[in-house]
PDB file of C-alpha atoms in Angstrom:
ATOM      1  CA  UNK T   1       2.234  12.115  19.008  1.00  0.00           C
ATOM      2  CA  UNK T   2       3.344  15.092  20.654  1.00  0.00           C
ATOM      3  CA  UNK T   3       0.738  17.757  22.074  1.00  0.00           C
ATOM      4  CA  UNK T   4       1.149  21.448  21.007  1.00  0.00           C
ATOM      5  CA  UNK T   5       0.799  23.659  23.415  1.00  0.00           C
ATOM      6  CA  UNK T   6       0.274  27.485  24.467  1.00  0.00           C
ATOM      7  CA  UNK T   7       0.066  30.159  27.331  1.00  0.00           C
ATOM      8  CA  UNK T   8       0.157  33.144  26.044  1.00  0.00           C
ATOM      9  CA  UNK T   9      -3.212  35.405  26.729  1.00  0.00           C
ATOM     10  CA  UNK T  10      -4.710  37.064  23.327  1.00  0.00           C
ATOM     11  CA  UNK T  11      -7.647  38.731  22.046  1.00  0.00           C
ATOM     12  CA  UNK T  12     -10.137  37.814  20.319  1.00  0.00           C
ATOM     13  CA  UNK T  13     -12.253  39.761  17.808  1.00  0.00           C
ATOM     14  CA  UNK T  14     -16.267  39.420  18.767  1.00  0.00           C
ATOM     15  CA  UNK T  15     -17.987  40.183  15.821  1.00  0.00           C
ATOM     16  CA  UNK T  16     -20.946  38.093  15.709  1.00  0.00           C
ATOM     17  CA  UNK T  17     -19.545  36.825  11.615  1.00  0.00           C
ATOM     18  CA  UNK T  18     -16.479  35.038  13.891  1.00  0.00           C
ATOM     19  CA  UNK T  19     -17.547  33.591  16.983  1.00  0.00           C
ATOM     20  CA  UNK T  20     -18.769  30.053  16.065  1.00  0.00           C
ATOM     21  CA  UNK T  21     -15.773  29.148  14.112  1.00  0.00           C
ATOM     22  CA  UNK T  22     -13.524  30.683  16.932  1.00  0.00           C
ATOM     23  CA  UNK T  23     -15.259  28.590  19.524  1.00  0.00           C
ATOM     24  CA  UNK T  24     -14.479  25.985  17.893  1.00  0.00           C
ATOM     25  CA  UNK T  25     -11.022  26.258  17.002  1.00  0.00           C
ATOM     26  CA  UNK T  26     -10.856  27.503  20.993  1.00  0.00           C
ATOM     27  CA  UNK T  27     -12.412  24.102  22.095  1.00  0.00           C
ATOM     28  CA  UNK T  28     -10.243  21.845  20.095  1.00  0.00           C
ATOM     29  CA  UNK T  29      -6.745  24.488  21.058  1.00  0.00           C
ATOM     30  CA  UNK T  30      -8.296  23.690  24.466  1.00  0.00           C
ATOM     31  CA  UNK T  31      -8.488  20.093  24.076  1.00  0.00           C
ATOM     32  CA  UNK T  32      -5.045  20.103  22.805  1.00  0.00           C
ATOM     33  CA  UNK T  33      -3.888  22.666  25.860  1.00  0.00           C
ATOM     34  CA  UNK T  34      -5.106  20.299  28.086  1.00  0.00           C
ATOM     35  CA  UNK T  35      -3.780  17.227  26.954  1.00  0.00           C
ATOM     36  CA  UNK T  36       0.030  18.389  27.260  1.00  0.00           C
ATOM     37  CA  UNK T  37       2.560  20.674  28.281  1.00  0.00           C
ATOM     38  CA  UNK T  38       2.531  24.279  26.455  1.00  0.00           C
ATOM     39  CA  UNK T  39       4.539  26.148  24.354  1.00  0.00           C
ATOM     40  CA  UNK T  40       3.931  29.812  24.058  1.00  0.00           C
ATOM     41  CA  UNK T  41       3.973  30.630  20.580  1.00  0.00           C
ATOM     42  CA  UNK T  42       1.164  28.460  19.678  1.00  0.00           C
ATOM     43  CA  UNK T  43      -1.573  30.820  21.616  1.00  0.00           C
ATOM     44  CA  UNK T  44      -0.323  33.471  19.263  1.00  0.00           C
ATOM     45  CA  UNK T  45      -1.472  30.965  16.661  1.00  0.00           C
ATOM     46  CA  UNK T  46      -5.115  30.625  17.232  1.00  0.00           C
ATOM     47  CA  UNK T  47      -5.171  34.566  17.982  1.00  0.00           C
ATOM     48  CA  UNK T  48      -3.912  35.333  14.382  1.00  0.00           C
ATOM     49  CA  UNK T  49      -5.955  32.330  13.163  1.00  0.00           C
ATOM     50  CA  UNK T  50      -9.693  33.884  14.822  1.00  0.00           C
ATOM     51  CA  UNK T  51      -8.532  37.529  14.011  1.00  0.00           C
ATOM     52  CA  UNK T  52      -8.151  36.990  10.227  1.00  0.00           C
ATOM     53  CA  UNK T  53     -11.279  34.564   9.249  1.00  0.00           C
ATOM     54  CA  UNK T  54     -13.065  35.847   6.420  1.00  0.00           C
ATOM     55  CA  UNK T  55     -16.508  36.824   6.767  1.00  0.00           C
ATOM     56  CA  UNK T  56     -17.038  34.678   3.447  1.00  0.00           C
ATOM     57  CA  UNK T  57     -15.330  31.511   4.302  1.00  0.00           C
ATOM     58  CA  UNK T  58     -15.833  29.607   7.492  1.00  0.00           C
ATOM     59  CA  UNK T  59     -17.424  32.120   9.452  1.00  0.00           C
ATOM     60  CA  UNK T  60     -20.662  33.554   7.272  1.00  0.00           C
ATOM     61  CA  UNK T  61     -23.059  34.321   9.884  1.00  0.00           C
ATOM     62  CA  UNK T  62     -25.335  31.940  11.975  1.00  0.00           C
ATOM     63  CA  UNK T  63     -23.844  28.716  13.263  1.00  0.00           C
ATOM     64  CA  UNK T  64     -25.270  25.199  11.307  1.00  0.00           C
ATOM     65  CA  UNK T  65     -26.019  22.561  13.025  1.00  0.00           C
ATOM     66  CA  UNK T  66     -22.926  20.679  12.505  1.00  0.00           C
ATOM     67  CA  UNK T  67     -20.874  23.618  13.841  1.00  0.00           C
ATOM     68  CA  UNK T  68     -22.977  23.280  17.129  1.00  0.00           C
ATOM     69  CA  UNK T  69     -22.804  19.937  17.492  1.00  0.00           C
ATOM     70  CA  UNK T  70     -19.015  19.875  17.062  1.00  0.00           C
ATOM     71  CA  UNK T  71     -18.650  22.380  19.869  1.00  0.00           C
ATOM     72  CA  UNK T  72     -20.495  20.029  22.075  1.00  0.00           C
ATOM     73  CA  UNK T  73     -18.586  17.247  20.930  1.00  0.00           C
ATOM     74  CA  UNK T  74     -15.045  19.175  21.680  1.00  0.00           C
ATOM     75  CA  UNK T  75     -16.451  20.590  25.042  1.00  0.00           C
ATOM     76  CA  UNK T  76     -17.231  17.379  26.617  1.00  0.00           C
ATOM     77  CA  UNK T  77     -14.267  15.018  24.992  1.00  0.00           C
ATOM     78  CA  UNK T  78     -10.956  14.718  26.507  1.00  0.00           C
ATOM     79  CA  UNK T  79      -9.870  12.900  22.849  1.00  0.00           C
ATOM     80  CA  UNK T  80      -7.983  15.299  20.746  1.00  0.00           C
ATOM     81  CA  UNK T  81      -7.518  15.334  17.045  1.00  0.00           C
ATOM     82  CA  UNK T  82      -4.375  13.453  15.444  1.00  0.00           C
ATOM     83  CA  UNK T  83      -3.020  16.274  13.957  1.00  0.00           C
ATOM     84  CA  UNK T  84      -1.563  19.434  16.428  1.00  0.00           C
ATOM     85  CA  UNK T  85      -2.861  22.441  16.765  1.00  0.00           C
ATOM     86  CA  UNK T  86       0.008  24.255  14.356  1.00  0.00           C
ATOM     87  CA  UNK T  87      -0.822  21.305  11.799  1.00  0.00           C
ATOM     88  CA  UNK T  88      -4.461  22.016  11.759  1.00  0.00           C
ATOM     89  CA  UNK T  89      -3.901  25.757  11.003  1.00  0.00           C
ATOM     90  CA  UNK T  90      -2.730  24.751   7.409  1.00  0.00           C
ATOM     91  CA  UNK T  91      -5.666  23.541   6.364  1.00  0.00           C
ATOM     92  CA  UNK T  92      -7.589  26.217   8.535  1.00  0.00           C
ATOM     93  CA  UNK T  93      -6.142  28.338   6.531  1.00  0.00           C
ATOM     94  CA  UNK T  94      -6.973  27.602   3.298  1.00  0.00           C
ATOM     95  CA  UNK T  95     -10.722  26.569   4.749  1.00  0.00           C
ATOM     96  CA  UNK T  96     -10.908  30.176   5.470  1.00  0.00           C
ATOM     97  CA  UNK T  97     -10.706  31.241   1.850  1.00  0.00           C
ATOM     98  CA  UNK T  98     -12.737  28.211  -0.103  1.00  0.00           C
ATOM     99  CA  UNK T  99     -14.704  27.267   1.926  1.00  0.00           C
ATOM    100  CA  UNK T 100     -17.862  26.060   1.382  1.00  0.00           C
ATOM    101  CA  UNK T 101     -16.208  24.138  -1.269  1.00  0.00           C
ATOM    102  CA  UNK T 102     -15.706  20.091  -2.034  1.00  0.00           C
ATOM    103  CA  UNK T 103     -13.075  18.418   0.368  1.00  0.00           C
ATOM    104  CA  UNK T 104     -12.097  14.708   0.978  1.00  0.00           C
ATOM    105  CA  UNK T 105     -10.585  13.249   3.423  1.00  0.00           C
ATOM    106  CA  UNK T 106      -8.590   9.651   3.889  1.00  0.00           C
ATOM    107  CA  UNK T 107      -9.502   8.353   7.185  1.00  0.00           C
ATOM    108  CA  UNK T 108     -12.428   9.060   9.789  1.00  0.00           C
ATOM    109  CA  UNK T 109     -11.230   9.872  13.567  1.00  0.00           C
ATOM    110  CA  UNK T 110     -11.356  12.408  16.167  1.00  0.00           C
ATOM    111  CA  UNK T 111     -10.784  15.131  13.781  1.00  0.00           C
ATOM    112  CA  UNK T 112     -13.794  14.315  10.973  1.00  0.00           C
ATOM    113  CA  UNK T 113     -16.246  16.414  13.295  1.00  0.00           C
ATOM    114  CA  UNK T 114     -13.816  19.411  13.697  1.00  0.00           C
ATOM    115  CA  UNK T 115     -13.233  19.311   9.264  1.00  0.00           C
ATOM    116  CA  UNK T 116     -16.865  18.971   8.978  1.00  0.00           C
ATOM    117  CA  UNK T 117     -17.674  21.754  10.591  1.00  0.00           C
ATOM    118  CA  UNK T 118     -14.694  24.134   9.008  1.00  0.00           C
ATOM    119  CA  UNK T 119     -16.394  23.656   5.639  1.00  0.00           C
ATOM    120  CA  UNK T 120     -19.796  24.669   6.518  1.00  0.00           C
ATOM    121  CA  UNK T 121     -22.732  23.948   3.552  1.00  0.00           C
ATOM    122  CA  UNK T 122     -19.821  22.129   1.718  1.00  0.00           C
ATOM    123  CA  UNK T 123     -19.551  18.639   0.964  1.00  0.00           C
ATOM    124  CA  UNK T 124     -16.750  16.843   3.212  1.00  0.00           C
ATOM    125  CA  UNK T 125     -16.976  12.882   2.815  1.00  0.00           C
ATOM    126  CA  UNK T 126     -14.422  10.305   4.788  1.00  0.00           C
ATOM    127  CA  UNK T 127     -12.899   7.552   3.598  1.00  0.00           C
ATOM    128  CA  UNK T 128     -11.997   4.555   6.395  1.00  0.00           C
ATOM    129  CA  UNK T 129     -10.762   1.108   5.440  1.00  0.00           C
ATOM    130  CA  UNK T 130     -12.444  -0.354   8.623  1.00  0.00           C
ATOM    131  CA  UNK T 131     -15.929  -0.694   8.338  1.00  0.00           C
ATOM    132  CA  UNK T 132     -16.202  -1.052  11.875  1.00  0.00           C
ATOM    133  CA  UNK T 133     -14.797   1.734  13.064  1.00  0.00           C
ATOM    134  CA  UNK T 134     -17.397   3.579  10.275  1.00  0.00           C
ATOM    135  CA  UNK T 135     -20.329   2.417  11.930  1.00  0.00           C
ATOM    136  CA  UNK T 136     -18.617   3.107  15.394  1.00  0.00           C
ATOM    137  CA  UNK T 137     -18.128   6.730  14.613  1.00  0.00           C
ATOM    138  CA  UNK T 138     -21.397   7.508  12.712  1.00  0.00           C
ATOM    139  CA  UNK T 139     -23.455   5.763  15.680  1.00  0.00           C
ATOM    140  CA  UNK T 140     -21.990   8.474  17.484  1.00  0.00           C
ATOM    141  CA  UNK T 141     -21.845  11.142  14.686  1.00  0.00           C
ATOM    142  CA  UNK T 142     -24.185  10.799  12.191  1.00  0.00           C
ATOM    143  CA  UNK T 143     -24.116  13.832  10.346  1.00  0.00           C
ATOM    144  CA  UNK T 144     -20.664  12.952   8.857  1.00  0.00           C
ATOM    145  CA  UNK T 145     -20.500  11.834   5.115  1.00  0.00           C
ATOM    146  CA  UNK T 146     -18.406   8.548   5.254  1.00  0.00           C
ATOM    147  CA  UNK T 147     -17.556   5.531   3.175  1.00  0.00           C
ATOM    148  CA  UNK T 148     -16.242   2.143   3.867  1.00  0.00           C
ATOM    149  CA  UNK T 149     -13.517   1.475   1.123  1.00  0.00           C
ATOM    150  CA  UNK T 150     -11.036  -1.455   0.134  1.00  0.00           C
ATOM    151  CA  UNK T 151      -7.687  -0.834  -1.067  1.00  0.00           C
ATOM    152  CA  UNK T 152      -5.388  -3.278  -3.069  1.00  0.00           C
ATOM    153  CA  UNK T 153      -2.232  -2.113  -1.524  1.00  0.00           C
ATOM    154  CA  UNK T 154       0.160  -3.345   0.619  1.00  0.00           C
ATOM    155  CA  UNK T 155       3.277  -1.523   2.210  1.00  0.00           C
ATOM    156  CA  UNK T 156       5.379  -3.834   1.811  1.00  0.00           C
ATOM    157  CA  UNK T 157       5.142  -3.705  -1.783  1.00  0.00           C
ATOM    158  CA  UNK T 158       5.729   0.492  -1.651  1.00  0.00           C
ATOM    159  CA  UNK T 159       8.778  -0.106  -3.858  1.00  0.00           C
ATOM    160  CA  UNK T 160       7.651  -2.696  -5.915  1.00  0.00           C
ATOM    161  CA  UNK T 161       4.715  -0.229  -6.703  1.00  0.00           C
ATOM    162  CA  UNK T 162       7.095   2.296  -7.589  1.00  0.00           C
ATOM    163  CA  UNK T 163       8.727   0.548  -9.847  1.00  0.00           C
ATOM    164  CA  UNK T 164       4.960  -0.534 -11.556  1.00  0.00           C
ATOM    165  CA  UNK T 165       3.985   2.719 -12.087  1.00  0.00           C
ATOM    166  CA  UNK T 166       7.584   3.742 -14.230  1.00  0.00           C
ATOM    167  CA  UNK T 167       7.000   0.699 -16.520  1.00  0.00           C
ATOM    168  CA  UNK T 168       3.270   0.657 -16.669  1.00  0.00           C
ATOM    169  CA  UNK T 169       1.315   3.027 -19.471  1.00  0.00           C
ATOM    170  CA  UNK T 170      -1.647   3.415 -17.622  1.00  0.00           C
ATOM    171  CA  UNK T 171       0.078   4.578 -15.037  1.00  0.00           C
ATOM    172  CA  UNK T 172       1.394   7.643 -16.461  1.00  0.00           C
ATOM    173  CA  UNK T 173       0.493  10.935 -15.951  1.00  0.00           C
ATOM    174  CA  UNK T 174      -0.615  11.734 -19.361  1.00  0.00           C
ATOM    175  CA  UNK T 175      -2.711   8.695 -19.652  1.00  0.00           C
ATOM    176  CA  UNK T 176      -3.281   7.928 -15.997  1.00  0.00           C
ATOM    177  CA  UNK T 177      -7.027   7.955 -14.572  1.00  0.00           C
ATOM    178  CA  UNK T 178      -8.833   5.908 -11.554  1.00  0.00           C
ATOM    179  CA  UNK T 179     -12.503   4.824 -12.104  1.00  0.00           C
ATOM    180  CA  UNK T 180     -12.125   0.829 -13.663  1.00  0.00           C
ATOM    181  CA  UNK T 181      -7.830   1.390 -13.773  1.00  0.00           C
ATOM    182  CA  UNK T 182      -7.196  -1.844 -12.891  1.00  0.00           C
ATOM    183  CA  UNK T 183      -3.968  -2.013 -14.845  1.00  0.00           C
ATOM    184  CA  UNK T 184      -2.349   0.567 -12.972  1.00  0.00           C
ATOM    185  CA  UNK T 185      -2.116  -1.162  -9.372  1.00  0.00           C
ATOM    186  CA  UNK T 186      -1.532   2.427  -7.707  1.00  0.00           C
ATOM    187  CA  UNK T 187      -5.260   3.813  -9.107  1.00  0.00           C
ATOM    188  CA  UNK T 188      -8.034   3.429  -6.178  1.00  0.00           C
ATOM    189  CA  UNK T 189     -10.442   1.584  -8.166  1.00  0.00           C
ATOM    190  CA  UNK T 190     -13.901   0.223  -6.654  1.00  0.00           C
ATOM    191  CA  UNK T 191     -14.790   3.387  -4.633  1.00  0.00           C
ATOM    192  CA  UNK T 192     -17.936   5.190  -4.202  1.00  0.00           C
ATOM    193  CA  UNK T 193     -19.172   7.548  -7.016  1.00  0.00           C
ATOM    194  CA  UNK T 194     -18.928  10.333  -5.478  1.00  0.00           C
ATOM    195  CA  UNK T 195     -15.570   9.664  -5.398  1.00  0.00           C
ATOM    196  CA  UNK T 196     -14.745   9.501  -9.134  1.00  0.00           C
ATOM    197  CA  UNK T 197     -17.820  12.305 -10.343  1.00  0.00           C
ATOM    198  CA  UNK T 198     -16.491  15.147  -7.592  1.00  0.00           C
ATOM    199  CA  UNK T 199     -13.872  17.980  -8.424  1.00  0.00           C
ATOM    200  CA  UNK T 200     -11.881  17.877  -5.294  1.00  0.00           C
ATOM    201  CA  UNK T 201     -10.725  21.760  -3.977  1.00  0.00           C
ATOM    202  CA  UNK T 202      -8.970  19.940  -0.950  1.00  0.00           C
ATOM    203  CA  UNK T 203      -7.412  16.596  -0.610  1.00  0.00           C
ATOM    204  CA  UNK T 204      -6.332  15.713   2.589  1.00  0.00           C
ATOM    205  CA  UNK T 205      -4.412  12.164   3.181  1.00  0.00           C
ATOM    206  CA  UNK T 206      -3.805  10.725   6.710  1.00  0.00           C
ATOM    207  CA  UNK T 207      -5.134   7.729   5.979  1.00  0.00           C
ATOM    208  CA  UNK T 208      -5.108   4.004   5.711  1.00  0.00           C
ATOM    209  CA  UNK T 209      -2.276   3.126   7.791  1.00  0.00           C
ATOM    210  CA  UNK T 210       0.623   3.132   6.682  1.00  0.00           C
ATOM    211  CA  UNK T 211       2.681   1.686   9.995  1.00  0.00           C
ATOM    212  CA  UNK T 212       2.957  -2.076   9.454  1.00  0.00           C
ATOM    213  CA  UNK T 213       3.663  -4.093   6.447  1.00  0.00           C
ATOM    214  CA  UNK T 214       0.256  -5.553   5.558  1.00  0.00           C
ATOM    215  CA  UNK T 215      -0.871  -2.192   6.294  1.00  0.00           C
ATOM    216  CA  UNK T 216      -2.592  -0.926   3.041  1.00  0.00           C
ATOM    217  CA  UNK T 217       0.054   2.138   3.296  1.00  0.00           C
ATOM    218  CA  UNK T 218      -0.646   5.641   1.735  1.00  0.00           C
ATOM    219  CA  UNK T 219       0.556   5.050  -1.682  1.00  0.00           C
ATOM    220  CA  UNK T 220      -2.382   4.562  -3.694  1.00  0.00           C
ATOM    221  CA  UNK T 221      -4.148   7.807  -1.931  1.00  0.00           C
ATOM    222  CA  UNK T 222      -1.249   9.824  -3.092  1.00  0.00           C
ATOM    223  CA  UNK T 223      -0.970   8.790  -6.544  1.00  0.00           C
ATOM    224  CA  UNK T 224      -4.738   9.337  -7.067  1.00  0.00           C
ATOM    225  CA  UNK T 225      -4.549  12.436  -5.388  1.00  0.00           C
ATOM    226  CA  UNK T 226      -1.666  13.556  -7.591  1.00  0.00           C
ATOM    227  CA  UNK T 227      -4.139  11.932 -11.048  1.00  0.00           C
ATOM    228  CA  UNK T 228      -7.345  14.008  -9.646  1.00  0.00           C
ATOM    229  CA  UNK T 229      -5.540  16.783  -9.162  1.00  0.00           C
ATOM    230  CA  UNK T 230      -3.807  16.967 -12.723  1.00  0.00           C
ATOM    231  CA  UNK T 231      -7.141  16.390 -14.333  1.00  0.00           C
ATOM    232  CA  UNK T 232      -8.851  19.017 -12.499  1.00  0.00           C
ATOM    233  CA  UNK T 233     -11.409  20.639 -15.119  1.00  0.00           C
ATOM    234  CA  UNK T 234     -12.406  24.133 -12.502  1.00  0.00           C
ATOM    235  CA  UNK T 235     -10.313  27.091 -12.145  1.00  0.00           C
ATOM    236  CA  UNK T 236      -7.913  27.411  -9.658  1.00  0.00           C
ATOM    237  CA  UNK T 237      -4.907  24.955  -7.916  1.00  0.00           C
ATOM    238  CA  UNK T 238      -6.190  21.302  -6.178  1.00  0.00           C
ATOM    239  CA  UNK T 239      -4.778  21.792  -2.327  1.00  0.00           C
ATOM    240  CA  UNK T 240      -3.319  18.422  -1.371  1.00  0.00           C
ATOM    241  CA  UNK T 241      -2.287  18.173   2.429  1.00  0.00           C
ATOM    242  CA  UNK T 242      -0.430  15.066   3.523  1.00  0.00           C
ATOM    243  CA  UNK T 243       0.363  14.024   7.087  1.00  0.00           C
ATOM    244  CA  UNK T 244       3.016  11.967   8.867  1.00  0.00           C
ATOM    245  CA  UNK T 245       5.913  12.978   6.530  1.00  0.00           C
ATOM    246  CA  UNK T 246       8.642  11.725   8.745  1.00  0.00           C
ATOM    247  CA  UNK T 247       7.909   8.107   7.714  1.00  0.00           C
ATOM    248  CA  UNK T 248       9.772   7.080   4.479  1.00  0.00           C
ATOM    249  CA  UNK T 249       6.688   5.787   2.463  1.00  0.00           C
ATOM    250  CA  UNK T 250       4.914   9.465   2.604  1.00  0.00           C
ATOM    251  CA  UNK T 251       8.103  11.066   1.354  1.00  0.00           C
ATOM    252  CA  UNK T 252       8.915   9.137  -1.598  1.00  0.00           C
ATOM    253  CA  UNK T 253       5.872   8.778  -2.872  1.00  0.00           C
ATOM    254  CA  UNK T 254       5.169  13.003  -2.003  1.00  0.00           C
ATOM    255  CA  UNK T 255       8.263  13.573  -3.934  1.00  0.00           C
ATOM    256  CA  UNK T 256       7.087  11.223  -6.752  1.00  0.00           C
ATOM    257  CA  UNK T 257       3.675  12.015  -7.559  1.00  0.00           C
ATOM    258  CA  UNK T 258       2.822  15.666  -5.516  1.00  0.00           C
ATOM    259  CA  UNK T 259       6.087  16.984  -6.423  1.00  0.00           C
ATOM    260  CA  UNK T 260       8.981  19.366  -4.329  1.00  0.00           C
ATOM    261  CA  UNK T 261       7.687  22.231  -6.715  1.00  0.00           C
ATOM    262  CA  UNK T 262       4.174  22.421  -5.467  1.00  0.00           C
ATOM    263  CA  UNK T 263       5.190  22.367  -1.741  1.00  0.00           C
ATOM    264  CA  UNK T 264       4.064  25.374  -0.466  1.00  0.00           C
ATOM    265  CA  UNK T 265       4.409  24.837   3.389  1.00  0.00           C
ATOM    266  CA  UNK T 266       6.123  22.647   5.847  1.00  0.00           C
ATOM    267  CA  UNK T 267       4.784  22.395   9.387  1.00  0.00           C
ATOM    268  CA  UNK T 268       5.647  19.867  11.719  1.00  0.00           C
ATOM    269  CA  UNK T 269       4.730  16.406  10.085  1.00  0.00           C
ATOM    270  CA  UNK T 270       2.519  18.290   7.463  1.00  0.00           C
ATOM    271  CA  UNK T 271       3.051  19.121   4.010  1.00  0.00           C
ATOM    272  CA  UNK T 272       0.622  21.261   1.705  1.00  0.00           C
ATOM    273  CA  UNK T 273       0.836  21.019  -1.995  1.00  0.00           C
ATOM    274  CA  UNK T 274      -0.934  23.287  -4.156  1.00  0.00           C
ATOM    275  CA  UNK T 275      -1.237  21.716  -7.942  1.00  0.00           C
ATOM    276  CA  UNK T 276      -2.294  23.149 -10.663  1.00  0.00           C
ATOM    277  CA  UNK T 277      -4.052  21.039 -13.500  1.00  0.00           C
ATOM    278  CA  UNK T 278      -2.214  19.924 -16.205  1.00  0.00           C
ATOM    279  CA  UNK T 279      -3.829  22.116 -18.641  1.00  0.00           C
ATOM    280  CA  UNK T 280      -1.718  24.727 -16.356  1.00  0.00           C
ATOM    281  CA  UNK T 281       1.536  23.064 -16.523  1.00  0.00           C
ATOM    282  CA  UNK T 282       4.097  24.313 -19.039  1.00  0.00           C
ATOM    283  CA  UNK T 283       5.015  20.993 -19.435  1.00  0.00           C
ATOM    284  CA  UNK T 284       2.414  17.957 -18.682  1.00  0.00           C
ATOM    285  CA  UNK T 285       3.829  15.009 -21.132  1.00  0.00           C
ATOM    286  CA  UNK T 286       5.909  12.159 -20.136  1.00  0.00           C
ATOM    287  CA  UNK T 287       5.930   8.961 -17.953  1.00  0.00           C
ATOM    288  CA  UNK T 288       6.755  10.940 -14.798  1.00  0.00           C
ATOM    289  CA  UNK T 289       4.468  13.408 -12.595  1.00  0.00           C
ATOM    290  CA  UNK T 290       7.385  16.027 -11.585  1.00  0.00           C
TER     291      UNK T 290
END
C-alpha cells in the first residue's frame, strides 16, 4: 500500500480541549511520514484536521486512558495503520462530530488502537475472523473490545451470492434482517450480541479478506451493513465507510447494497456512505436496496 506523505510546516492550535487528539493524529501522520516518501499537501491535512476538532467530539478535555496509551503505542511503533493518512481523515472527520457514539469495525490491526481512541467513552468493538491474531493483539492491547467471528462466505461464490440475494425473500430489503437469517446466505448470522442489540452510528468495513478465493470476502459485511443501516430506529444517517474499493468485489457489492446515491466522499481507496433509515427513504419497498 502506498504511504502518504507531507512536508509542509503548519500550526497547530494549543488549547488544552485539542492537544491529546492532535498528538495523536501527529504520531500516527508521523508514523506514516516516516514510513515513505512525502507529498506536500497532506501536512496541510492534519493542520486543517487539529485546527477544526470540536471541543465536543474527540477532544472534550482530559486525555482517557486509552488515548494515552495509544500515543505510547504510535510513539514507539514503526507499524503504521492500513489505511493512509488522507483515508483516515474521513472517518476523523465524522469522529469529530459523533463522537462518543457506537462504532464497529470489521477487522482488528494496527489501526484498532488509533479508532479506539478517536471515539473516546464510546463503545468501539472489532470483529477478526482469526482467533489467533485476536488473542495476539489483545495480549498486547487489552483495552480493545474484540470478537472472534465465523463467516459462511466465500469469494469465490461473490456472484453466485449476488444472484441469491435477487431470488431469495429473506434477502430483501423490506424483509431482510440478520440475527438467526439463515435463509439469506449474505446475513452474518452467529455473531456476538452486541452485535445484533447495538444501533451502529459508524460502520466501518476493511475486513475479512477479501484477496483470495477461499477468502471469506467482504460481501456479507456489506450487505449487513446496508440491512442495519436501513433498520436504524435513532435519528440521524448510519455512516458506512468501506475500504479497498479498487478491487471488483467491494464495488459491486457497494453499488448493490450501500448505493451510488449515498456516496458522499471518495478518497483514495475509501468510500463513505451516509444512509438514512428506511423510514427516511421516499421509497423503501422492493427486492432491491438502491
Amino acid at each position: 500500500m502506498k504511504r502518504e506523505d507531507t512536508v509542509r510546516n503548519g500550526h497547530f492550535l494549543a488549547d488544552r480541549r485539542w492537544f491529546f487528539p492532535i498528538v495523536i493524529a501527529g504520531l500516527i501522520a508521523g508514523a506514516i511520514v516516516t514510513s515513505s516518501f512525502i507529498k506536500a499537501a497532506d501536512y496541510s491535512l492534519l493542520c486543517s484536521v487539529a485546527n477544526t476538532i470540536s471541543p465536543q467530539g474527540v477532544g472534550n478535555g482530559s486525555a482517557t486512558p486509552i488515548q494515552l496509551q495509544a500515543i505510547i503505542h504510535y510513539a514507539t511503533s514503526r507499524i503504521t495503520p492500513q489505511q493512509n493518512f488522507r483515508e483516515i481523515s474521513v472517518t476523523f472527520d465524522v469522529l469529530k462530530k459523533r463522537s462518543p457514539c457506537n462504532f464497529l469495525v470489521f477487522g482488528l490491526g494496527y489501526d484498532s488502537m488509533m479508532w479506539t481512541s478517536l471515539n473516546p467513552n464510546g463503545n468501539t468493538i472489532f470483529l477478526e475472523e482469526d482467533p489467533k491474531w485476536v488473542q495476539t493483539v489483545l495480549k498486547d492491547a487489552p483495552v480493545l473490545h474484540a470478537h472472534p467471528v465465523k463467516y459462511r462466505t466465500q469469494l469465490k461464490e461473490a456472484d453466485a451470492l449476488l444472484s441469491h440475494y435477487r431470488s431469495e425473500p429473506s434477502c430483501f430489503p423490506s424483509e431482510a434482517y440478520l440475527r438467526g437469517n439463515d435463509k439469506c446466505k449474505l446475513a452474518l448470522t452467529g455473531f456476538p450480541d452486541e452485535f445484533y442489540d447495538t444501533e451502529w452510528d459508524l460502520i466501518m468495513i476493511d475486513a475479512p479478506r477479501g484477496y483470495f478465493p477461499e477468502a471469506p470476502g467482504r460481501m456479507a459485511a456489506i450487505f449487513s451493513a446496508a440491512v442495519m443501516a436501513r433498520n436504524r430506529k435513532g435519528s440521524g444517517v448510519t455512516h458506512v465507510f468501506l475500504h479497498d474499493v479498487d478491487r471488483r468485489v467491494e464495488k459491486v457489492f457497494a453499488e448493490e447494497f450501500l448505493c451510488r446515491k449515498y456516496l458522499v466522499k471518495s478518497v483514495g481507496r475509501l468510500w463513505h456512505f451516509e444512509i438514512p433509515s428506511a423510514a427516511n427513504m421516499s421509497s423503501h419497498g422492493g427486492s432491491q436496496f438502491c
